Short mmCIF file of C-alpha atoms and ligand atoms in Angstrom, two decimals:
data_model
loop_
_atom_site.label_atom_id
_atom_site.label_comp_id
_atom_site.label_asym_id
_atom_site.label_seq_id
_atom_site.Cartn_x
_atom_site.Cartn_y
_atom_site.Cartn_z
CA UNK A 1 121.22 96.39 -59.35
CA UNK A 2 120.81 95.52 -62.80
CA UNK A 3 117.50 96.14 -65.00
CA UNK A 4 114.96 93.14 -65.25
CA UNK A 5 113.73 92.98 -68.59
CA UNK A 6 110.93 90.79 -70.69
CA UNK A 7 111.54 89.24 -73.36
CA UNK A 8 109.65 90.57 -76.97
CA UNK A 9 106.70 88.06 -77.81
CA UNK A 10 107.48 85.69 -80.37
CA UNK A 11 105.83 82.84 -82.76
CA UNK A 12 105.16 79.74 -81.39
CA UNK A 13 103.93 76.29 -82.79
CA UNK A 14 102.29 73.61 -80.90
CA UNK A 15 100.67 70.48 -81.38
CA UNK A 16 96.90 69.94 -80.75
CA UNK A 17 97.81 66.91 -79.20
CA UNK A 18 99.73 67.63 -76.30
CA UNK A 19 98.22 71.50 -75.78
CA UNK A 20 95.72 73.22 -73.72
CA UNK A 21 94.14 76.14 -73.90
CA UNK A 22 93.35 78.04 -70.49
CA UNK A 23 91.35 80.58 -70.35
CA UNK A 24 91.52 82.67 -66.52
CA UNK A 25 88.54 84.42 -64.90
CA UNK A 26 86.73 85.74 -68.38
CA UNK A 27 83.75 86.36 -66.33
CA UNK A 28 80.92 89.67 -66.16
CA UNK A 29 82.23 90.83 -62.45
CA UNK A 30 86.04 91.03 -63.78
CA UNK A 31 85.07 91.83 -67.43
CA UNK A 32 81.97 93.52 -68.03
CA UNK A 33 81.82 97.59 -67.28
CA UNK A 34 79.12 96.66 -64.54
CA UNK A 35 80.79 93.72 -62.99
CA UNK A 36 81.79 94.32 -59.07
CA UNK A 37 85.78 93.88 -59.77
CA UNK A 38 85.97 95.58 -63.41
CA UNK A 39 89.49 95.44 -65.07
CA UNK A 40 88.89 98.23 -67.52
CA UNK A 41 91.66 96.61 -70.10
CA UNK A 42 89.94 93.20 -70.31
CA UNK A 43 87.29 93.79 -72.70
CA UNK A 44 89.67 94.89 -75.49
CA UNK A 45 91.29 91.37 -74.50
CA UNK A 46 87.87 89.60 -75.19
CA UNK A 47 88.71 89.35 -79.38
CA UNK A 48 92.10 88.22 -79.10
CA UNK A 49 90.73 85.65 -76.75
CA UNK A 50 88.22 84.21 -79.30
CA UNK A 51 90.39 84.15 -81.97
CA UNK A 52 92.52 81.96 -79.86
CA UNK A 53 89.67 80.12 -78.71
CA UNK A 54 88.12 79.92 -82.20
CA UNK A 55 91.57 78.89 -83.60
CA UNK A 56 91.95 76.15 -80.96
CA UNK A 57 88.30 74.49 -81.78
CA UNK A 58 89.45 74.24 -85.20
CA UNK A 59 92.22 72.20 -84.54
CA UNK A 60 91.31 70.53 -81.96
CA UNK A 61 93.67 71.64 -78.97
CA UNK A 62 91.48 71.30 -75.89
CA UNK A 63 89.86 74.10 -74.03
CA UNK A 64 89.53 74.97 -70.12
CA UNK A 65 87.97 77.50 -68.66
CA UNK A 66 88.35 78.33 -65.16
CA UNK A 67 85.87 80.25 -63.15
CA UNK A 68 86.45 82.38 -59.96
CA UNK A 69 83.30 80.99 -57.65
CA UNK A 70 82.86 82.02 -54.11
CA UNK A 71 80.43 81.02 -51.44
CA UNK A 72 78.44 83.71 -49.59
CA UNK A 73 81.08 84.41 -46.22
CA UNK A 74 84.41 83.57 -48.50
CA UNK A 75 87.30 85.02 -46.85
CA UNK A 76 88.35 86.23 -49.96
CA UNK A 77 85.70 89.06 -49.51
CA UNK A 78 87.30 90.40 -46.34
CA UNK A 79 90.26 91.47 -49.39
CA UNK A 80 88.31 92.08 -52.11
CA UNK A 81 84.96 93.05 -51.43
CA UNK A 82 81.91 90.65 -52.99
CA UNK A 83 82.70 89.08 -56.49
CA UNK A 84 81.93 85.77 -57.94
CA UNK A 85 79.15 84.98 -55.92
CA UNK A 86 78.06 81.25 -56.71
CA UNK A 87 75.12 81.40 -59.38
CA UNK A 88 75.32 85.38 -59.87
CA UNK A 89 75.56 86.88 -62.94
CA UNK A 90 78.74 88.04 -62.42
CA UNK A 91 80.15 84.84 -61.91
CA UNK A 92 79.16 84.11 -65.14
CA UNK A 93 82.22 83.94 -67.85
CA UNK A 94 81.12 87.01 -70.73
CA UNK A 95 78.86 86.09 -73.13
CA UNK A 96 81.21 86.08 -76.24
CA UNK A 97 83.49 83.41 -74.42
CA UNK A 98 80.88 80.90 -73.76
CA UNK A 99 82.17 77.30 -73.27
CA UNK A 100 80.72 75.06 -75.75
CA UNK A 101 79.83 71.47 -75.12
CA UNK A 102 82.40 69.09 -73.94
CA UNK A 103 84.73 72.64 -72.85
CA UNK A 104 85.36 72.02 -68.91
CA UNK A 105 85.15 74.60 -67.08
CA UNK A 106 87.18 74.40 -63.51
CA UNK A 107 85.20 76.09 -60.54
CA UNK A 108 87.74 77.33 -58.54
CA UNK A 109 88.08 79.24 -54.73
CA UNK A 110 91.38 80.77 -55.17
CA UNK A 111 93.58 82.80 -57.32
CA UNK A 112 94.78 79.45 -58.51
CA UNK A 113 93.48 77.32 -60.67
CA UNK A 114 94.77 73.99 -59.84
CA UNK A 115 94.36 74.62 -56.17
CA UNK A 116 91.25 72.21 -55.13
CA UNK A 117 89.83 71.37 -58.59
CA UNK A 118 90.18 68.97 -61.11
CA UNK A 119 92.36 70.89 -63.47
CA UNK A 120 95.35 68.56 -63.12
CA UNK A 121 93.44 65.56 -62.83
CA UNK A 122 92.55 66.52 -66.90
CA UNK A 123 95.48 67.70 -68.08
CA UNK A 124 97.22 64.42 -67.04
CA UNK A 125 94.80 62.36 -68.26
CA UNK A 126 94.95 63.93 -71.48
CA UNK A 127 98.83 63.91 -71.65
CA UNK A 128 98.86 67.89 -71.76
CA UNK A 129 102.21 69.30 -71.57
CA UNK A 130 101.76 72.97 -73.07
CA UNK A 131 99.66 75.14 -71.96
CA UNK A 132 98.37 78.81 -73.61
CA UNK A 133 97.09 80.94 -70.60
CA UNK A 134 94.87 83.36 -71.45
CA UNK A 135 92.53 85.75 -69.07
CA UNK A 136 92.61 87.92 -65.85
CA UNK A 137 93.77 89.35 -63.51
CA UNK A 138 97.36 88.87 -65.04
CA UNK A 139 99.54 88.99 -61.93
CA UNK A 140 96.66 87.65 -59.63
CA UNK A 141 95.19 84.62 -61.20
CA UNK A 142 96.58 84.26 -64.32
CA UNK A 143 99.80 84.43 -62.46
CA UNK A 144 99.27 81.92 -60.10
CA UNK A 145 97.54 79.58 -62.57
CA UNK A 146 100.47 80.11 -64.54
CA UNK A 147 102.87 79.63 -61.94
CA UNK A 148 101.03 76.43 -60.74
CA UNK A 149 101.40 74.97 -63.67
CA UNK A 150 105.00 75.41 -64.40
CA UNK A 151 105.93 74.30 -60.99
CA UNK A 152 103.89 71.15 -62.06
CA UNK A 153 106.35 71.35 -65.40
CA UNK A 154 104.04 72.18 -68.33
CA UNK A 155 105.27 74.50 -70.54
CA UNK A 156 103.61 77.82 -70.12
CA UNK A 157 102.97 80.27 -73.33
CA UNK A 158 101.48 83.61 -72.59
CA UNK A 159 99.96 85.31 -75.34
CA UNK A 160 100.19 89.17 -74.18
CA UNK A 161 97.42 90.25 -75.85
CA UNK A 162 95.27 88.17 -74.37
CA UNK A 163 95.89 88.86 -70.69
CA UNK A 164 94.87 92.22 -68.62
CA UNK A 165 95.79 93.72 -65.67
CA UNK A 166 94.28 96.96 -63.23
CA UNK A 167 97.78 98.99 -63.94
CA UNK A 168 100.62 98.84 -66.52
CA UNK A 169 103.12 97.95 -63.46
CA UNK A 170 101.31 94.74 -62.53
CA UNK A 171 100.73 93.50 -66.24
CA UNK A 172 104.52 94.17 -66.56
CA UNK A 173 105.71 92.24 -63.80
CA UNK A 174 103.20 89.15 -64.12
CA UNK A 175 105.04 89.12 -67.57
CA UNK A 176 108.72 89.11 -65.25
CA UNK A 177 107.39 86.67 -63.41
CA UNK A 178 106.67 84.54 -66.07
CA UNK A 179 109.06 84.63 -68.09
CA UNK A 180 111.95 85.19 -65.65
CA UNK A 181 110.98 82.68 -62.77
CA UNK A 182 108.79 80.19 -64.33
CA UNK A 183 110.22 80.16 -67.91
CA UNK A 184 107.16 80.64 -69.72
CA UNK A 185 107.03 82.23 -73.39
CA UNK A 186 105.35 85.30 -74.31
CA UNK A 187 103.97 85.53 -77.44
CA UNK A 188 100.70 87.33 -79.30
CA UNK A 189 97.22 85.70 -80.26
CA UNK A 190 98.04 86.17 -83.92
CA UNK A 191 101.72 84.59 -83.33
CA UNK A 192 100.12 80.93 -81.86
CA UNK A 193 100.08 78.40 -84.67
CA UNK A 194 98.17 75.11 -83.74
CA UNK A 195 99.15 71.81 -85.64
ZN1 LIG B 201 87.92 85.53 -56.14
#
């Protein structure tokens, strides 16, 4: 067998007007120390986020936020214990990533993001063709956002210092994933230039 490998991150440059910025899951129960499914790596993600974020309001590349939101008896419970609850404070995305007016924010039931919300209803609409995914958990939802969207073909960039993971192993192999299956582009927060 030969040895998989990832490719090093690398500059990109997109245009406002066909890009999207996504940002997975940023919310208290995966993010903050006291949330029910903590990801102890995400908060040193939450800065490289809202530089991105910050960076993307400048120039205008749209924002979306999605947000893991579960009913009371969600199956999803029966694998991961209670999280998300509908309306809960942990549910809600961390304070220093708050959507601003006009941001959408897609409410969604699965690890995937496009999976029964409007997510791809906007980004045709808008004529979106890249997309920077941001968030957590990297090979759960990020990964499967990620993945939906390439199967969908938008271009996927992954800026690795924006995404966490519960072990160095998973964060590693959502990165394989990406790159090697869905051809996504890893790159750094600092490395995204937005014309
Ligand atoms: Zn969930």
């Amino acid at each position: 067998m030969t040895e998989a490998s990832i490719p090093e991150a690398e500059p990109v440059r997109l245009s406002r007007r066909d890009t999207a910025l996504v940002i997975v899951d940023m919310q208290n129960d995966f993010c903050h120390p006291r949330g029910k499914l903590f990801v102890p790596t995400s908060p040193a993600t939450i800065p490289n986020i809202r530089s991105l974020l910050e960076k993307a309001r400048r120039s205008g590349v749209r924002v979306f936020f999605t947000q893991d939101w579960h009913d009371k008896d969600d199956p999803e419970f029966g694998i991961w214990g209670e999280h998300a609850l509908a309306g809960s404070w942990g549910a809600e995305i961390v304070e220093e990533l708050k959507p601003a007016t006009g941001e959408v924010v897609v409410r969604k039931l699965r690890y995937d993001g496009f999976y029964g919300t409007s997510l791809d209803h906007y980004l045709s609409m808008h004529g979106v063709k890249n997309l920077l995914i941001t968030g957590t958990v990297a090979n759960i939802c990020v990964l499967h956002t990620a993945g939906s969207a390439a199967l969908r073909w938008h271009k996927i960039y992954v800026p690795v210092d924006c995404v966490s993971a519960l072990t160095e192993f998973d964060l590693k192999a959502a990165f394989r994933q990406i790159t090697f299956l869905y051809r996504g582009v890893l790159t750094r927060s600092e490395l995204v230039e937005l014309t």
